Short mmCIF file of C-alpha atoms in Angstrom, two decimals:
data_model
loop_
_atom_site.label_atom_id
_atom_site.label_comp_id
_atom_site.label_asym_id
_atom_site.label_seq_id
_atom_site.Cartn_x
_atom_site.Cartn_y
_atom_site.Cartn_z
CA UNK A 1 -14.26 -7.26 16.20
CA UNK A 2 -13.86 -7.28 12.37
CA UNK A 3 -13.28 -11.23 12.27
CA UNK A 4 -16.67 -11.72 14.63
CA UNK A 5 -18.99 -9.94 12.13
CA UNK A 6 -17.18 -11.69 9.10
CA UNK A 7 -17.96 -15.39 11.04
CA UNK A 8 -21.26 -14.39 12.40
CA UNK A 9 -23.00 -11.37 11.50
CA UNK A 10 -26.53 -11.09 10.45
CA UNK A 11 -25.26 -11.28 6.66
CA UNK A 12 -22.63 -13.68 7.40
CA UNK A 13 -22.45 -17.18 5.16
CA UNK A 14 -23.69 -19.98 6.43
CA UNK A 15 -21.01 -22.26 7.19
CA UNK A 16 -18.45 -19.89 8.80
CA UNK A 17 -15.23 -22.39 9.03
CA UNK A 18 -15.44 -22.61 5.06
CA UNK A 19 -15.31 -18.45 5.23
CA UNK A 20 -13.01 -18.56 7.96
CA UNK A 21 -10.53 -20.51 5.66
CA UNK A 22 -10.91 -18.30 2.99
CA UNK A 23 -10.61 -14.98 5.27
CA UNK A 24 -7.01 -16.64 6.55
CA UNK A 25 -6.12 -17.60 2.70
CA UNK A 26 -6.28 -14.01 1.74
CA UNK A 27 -4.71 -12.18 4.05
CA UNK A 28 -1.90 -14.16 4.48
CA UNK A 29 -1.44 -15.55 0.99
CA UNK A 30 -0.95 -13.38 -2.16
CA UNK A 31 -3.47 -11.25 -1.83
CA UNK A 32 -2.58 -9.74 1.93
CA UNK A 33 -5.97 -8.81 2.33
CA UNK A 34 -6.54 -7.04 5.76
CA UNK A 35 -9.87 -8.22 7.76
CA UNK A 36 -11.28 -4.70 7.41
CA UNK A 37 -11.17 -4.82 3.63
CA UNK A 38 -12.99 -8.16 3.32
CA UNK A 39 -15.85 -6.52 4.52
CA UNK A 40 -15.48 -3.29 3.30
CA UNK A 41 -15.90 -5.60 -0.37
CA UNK A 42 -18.57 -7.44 1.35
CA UNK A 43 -16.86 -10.76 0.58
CA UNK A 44 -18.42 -12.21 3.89
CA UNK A 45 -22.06 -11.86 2.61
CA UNK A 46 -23.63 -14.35 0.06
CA UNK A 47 -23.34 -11.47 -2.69
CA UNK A 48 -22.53 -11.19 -6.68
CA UNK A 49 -19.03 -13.00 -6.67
CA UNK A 50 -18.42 -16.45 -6.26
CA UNK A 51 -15.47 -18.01 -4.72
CA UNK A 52 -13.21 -17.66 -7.74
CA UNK A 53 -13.76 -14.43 -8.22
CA UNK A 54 -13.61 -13.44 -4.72
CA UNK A 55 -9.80 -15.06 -4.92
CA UNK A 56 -8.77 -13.09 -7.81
CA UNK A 57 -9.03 -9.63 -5.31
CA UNK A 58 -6.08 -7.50 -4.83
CA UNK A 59 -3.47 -10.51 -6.23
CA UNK A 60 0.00 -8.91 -6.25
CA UNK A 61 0.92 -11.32 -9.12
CA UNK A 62 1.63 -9.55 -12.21
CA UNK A 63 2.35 -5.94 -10.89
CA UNK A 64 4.14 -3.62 -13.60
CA UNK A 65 4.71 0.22 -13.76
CA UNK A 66 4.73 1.14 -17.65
CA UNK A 67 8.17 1.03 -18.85
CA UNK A 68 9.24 -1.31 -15.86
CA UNK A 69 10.96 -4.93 -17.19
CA UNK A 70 9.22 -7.91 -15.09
CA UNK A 71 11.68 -10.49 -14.13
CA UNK A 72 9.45 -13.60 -13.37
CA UNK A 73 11.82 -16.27 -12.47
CA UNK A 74 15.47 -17.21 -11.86
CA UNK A 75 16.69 -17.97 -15.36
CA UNK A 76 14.91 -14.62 -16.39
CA UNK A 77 16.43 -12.56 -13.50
CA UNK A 78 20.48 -13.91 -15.08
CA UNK A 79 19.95 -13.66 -18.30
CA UNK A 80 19.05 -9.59 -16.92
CA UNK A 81 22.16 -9.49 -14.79
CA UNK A 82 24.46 -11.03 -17.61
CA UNK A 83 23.85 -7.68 -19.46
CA UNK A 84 26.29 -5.28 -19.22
CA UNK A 85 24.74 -2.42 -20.23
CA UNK A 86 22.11 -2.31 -17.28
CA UNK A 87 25.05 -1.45 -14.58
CA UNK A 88 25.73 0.03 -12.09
CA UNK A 89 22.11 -1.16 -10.43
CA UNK A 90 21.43 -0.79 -7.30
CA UNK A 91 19.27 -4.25 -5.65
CA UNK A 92 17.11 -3.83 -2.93
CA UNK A 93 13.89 -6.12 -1.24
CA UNK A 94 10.75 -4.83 -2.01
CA UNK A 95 9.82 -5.28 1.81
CA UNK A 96 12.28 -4.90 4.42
CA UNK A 97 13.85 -2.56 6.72
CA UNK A 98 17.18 -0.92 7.83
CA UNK A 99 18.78 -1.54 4.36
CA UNK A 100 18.74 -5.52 4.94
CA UNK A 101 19.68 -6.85 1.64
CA UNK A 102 19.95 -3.56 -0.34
CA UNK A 103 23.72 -3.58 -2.64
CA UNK A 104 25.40 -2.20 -4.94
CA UNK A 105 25.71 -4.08 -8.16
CA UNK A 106 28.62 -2.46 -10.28
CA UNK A 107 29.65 -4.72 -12.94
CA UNK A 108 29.21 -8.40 -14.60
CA UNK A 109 32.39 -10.21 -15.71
CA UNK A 110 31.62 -12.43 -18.61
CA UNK A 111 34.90 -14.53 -17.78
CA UNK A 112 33.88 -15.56 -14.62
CA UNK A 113 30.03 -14.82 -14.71
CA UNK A 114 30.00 -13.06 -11.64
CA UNK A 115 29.25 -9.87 -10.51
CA UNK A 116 31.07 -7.28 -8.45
CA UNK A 117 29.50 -5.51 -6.06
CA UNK A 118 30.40 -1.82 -4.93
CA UNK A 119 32.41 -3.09 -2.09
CA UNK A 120 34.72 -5.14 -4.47
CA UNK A 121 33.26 -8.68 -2.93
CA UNK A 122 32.16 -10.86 -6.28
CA UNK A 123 29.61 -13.70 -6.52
CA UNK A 124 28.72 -16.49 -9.15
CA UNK A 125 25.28 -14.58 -10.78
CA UNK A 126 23.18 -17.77 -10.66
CA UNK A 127 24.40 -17.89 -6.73
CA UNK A 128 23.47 -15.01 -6.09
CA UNK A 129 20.13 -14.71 -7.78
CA UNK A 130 19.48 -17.54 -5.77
CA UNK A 131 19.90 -16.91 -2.40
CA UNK A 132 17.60 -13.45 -2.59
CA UNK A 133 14.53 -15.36 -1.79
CA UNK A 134 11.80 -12.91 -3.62
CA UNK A 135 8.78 -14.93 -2.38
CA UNK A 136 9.64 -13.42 1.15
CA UNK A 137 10.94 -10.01 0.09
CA UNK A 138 7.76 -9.46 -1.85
CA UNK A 139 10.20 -9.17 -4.58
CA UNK A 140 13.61 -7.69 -5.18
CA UNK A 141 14.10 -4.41 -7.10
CA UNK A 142 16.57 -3.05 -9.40
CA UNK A 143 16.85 0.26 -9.86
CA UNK A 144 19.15 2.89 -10.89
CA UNK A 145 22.28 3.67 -8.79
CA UNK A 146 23.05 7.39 -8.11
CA UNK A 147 25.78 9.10 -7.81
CA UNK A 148 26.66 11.04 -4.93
CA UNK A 149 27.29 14.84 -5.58
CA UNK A 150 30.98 15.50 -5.54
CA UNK A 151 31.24 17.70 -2.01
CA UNK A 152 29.31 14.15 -0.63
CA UNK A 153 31.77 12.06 -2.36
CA UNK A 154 34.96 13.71 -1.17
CA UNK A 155 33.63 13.81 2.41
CA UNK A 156 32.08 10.14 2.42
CA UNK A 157 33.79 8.67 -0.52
CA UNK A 158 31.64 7.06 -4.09
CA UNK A 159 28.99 6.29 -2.14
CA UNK A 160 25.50 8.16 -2.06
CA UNK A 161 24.58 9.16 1.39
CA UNK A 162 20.81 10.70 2.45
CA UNK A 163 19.33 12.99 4.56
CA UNK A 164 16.37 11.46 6.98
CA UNK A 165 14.04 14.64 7.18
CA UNK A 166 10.83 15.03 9.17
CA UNK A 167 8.25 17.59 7.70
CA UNK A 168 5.08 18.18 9.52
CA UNK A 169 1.74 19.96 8.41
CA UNK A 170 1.07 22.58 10.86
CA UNK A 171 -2.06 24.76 10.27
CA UNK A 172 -2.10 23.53 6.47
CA UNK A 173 1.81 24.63 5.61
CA UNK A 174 4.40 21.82 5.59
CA UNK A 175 7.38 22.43 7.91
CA UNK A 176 11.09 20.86 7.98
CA UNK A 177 11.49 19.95 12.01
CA UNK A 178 14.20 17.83 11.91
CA UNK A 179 16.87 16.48 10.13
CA UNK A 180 19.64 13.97 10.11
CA UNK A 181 23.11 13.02 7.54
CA UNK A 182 22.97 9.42 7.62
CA UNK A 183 26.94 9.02 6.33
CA UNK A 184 27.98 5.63 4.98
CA UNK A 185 31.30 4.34 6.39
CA UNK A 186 33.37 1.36 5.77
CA UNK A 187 32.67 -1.31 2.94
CA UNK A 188 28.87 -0.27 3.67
CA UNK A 189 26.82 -0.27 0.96
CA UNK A 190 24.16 1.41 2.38
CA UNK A 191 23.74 4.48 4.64
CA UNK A 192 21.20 2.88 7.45
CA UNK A 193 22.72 3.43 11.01
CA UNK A 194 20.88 0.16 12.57
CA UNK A 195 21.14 1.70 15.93
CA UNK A 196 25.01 2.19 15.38
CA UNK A 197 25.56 -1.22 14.51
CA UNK A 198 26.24 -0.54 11.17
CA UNK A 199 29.68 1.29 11.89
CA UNK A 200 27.83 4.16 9.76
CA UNK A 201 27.75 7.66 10.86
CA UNK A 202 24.88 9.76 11.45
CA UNK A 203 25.13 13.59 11.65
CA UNK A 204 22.93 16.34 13.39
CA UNK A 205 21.57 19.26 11.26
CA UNK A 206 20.73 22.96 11.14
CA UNK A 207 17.74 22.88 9.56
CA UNK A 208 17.66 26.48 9.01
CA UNK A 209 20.96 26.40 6.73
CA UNK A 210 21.97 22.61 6.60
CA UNK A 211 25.06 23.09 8.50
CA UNK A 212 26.27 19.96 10.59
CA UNK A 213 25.87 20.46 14.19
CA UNK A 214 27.78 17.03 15.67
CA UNK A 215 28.40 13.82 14.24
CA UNK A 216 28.29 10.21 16.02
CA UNK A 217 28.99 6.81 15.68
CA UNK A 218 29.65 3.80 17.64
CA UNK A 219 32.64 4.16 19.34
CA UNK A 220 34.28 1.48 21.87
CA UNK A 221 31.10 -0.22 21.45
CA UNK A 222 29.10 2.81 22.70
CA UNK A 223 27.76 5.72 20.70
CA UNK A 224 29.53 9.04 20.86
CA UNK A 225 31.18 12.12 18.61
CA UNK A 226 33.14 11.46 15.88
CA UNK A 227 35.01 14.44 14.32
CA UNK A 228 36.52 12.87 11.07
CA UNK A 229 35.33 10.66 8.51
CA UNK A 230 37.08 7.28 9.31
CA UNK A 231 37.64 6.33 5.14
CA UNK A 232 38.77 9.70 4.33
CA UNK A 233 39.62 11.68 7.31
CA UNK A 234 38.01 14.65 6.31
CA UNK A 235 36.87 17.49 8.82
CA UNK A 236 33.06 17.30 10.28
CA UNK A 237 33.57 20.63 11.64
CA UNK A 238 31.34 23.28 10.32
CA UNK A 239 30.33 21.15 7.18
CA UNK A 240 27.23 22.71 5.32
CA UNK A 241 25.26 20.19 3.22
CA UNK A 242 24.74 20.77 -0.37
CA UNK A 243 21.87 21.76 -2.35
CA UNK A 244 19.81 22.62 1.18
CA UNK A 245 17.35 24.74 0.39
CA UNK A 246 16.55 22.67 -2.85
CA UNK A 247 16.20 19.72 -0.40
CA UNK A 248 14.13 21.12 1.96
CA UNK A 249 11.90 22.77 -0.63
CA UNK A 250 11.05 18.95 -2.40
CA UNK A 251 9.61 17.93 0.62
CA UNK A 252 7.63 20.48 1.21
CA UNK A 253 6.43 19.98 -2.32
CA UNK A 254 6.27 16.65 -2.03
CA UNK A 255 4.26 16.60 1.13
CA UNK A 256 1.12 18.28 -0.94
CA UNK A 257 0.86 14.87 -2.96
CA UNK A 258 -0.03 13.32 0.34
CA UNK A 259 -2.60 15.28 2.08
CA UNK A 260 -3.80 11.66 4.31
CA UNK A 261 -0.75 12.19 6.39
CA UNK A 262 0.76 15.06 8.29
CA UNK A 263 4.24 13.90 9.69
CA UNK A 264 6.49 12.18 6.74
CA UNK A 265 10.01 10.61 7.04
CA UNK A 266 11.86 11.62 4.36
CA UNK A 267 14.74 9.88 3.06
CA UNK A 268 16.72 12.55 0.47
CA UNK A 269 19.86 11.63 -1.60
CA UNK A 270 22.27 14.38 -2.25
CA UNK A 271 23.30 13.15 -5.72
CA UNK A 272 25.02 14.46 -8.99
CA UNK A 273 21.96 16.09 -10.37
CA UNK A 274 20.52 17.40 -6.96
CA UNK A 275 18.38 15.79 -4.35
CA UNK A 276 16.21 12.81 -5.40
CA UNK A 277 13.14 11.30 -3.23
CA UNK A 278 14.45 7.92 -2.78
CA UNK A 279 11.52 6.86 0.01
CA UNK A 280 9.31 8.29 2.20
CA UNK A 281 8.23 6.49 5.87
CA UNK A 282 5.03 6.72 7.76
CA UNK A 283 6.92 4.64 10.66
CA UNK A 284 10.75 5.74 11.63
CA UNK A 285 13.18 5.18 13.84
CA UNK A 286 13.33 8.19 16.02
CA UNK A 287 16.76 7.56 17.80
CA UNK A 288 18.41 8.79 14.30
CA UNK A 289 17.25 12.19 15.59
CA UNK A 290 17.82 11.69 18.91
CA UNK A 291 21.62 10.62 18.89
CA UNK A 292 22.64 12.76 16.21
CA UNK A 293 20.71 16.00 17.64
CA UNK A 294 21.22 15.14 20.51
CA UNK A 295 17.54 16.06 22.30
CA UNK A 296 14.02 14.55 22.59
CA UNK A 297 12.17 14.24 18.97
CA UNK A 298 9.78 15.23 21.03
CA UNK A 299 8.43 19.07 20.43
CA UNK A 300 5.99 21.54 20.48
CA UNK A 301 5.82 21.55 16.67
CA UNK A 302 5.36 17.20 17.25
CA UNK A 303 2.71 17.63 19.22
CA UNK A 304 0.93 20.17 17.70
CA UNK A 305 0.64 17.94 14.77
CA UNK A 306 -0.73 15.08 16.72
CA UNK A 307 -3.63 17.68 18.33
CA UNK A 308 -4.59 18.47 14.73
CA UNK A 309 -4.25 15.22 13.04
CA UNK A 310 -6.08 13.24 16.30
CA UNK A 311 -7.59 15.92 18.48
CA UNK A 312 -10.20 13.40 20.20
CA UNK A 313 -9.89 10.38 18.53
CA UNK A 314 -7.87 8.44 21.41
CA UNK A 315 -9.21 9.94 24.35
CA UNK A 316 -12.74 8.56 23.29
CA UNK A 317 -11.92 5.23 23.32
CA UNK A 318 -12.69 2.95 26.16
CA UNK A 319 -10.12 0.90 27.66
CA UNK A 320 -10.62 -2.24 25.97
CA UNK A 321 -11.23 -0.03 22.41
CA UNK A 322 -7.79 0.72 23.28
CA UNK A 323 -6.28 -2.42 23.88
CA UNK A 324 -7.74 -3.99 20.73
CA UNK A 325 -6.46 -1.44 18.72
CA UNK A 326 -3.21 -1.80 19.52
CA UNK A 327 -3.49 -5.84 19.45
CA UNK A 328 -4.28 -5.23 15.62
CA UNK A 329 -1.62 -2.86 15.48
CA UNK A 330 0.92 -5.14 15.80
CA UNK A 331 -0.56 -8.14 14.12
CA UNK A 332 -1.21 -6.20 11.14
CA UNK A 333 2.23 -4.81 11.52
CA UNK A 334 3.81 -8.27 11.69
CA UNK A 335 2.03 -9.84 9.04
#
């Protein structure tokens, strides 16, 4: 075990509950350093880098893209949000899940010095800024808000809605499997279906032609077919997504850029000037598929990916092997 040869392998430091602290400091402080990579840098072994240098390794403080604005603390983060020319925004954590915390920001008012939100609810902007608690979040992000392409908008209403798409890698060509309209409903602000208790909408496609198959939603508190969209009571029936062929062709494109993985989760927004990216998951939430398809994700494409990706790699490990493996899993997965 990683933690065993970092404490007491034959390079290990001498007094192990001094490395031990520093080991625990690291991967759960700033730097989130997993156990592997301390010793894939070799910081267990008396080597070339003292303890302050060993501290200054992979330090998420100070992160910037070029071009980016860096809001570093609470009075900076206002004085941002007190500018009108910066709206609409759209706010998100920089790590979470199921759209928890993610809004739309669409105006300030001066007068009040508040902001209004895309679902017409305003708060104070110091209040607000306040209560989004970056430390845990890893950061919040503000980023551009789209706009949904008109045939979304008159379906769904102003609100941009995505397409969850699996591509897989099978024999070295990328491959569109499965798809699913995630359709915002309600004062959502977000599109996430949170296992329909969201009161959004998710819809099966075609992938072939992007034509929606069946649409569901939570329904008497249980999930089943919905044939209208509840805001604006527009048809389901036959509806054919825009831009397909465009969408399904980005990511297949965009699948080349990352050759390490062979299954992606792609989350596409149909917008005003075509489909954008907007993220793309290793881990997802398979039921999406399942309810709106209405079968097993499950397939012969699925697990002909996981025989070329992993052909022996399980099967060779010994019971324990895999026990630890997925012990690590899910501590690494929580922290």
């Amino acid at each position: 075990m990683n933690i065993f040869r970092i404490l007491l392998g034959k390079r290990a430091r001498k007094i192990p509950f001094s490395t031990l602290l520093e080991v625990l400091k690291m991967r759960f402080g700033s730097q989130r350093l997993l156990f592997q990579e301390y010793i894939d840098y070799c910081l267990h072994e008396l080597d070339d880098l003292n303890a302050e240098e060993r501290s200054r390794l992979y330090d998420l403080n100070g992160r910037n893209l070029p071009g980016t604005i860096m809001l570093n603390n609470i009075d900076e983060a206002t004085d941002y949000l007190r500018t009108s020319r910066h709206y609409p925004l759209f706010a998100k954590p920089s790590h979470g899940a199921y759209g928890w915390g993610a809004l739309g920001l669409q105006n300030y008012l001066p007068e009040s010095d508040s902001i209004v939100f895309l679902n017409g609810q305003q708060r104070k902007v110091t209040e607000w800024v306040e209560s989004l608690n970056p430390e845990f979040a890893r950061g919040i992000l503000f980023q551009e808000l789209l706009r949904p392409h008109p045939e979304i908008a008159r379906i769904c209403g102003p609100r941009v809605s995505s397409i969850r798409v699996t591509s897989a890698r099978l024999d070295g060509k990328n491959t569109i499997v499965s798809a699913v309209w995630r359709i915002p409903a309600g004062s959502n602000m977000v599109d996430n279906f949170q296992h329909g208790a969201s009161g959004n909408l998710l819809g099966g496609v075609n992938v072939a032609d992007g034509r929606i198959t069946r649409v569901v939603g939570r329904v008497n508190n249980r999930i089943g077919t919905v044939t209208t969209h509840p805001d604006t009571g527009m048809q389901f029936d036959q509806y054919i997504l825009p831009d397909w062929s465009q969408l399904t062709e980005i990511c297949k494109r965009a699948a080349n850029y990352l050759m390490g993985m062979n299954l992606h989760h792609w989350d596409i927004a149909l917008t005003e000037r075509g489909p954008v990216i907007v993220e793309n998951n290793e881990i997802a939430d398979l039921d999406l598929h399942q309810h709106a398809n209405r079968k097993g994700f499950w397939s012969e494409e699925i697990e002909t990916v996981r025989r070329q990706s992993y052909p022996r790699y399980w099967e060779q490990l010994g019971w324990s092997q895999k026990k630890l493996a997925n012990l690590m899993r899910k501590i690494d997965t929580f922290f």
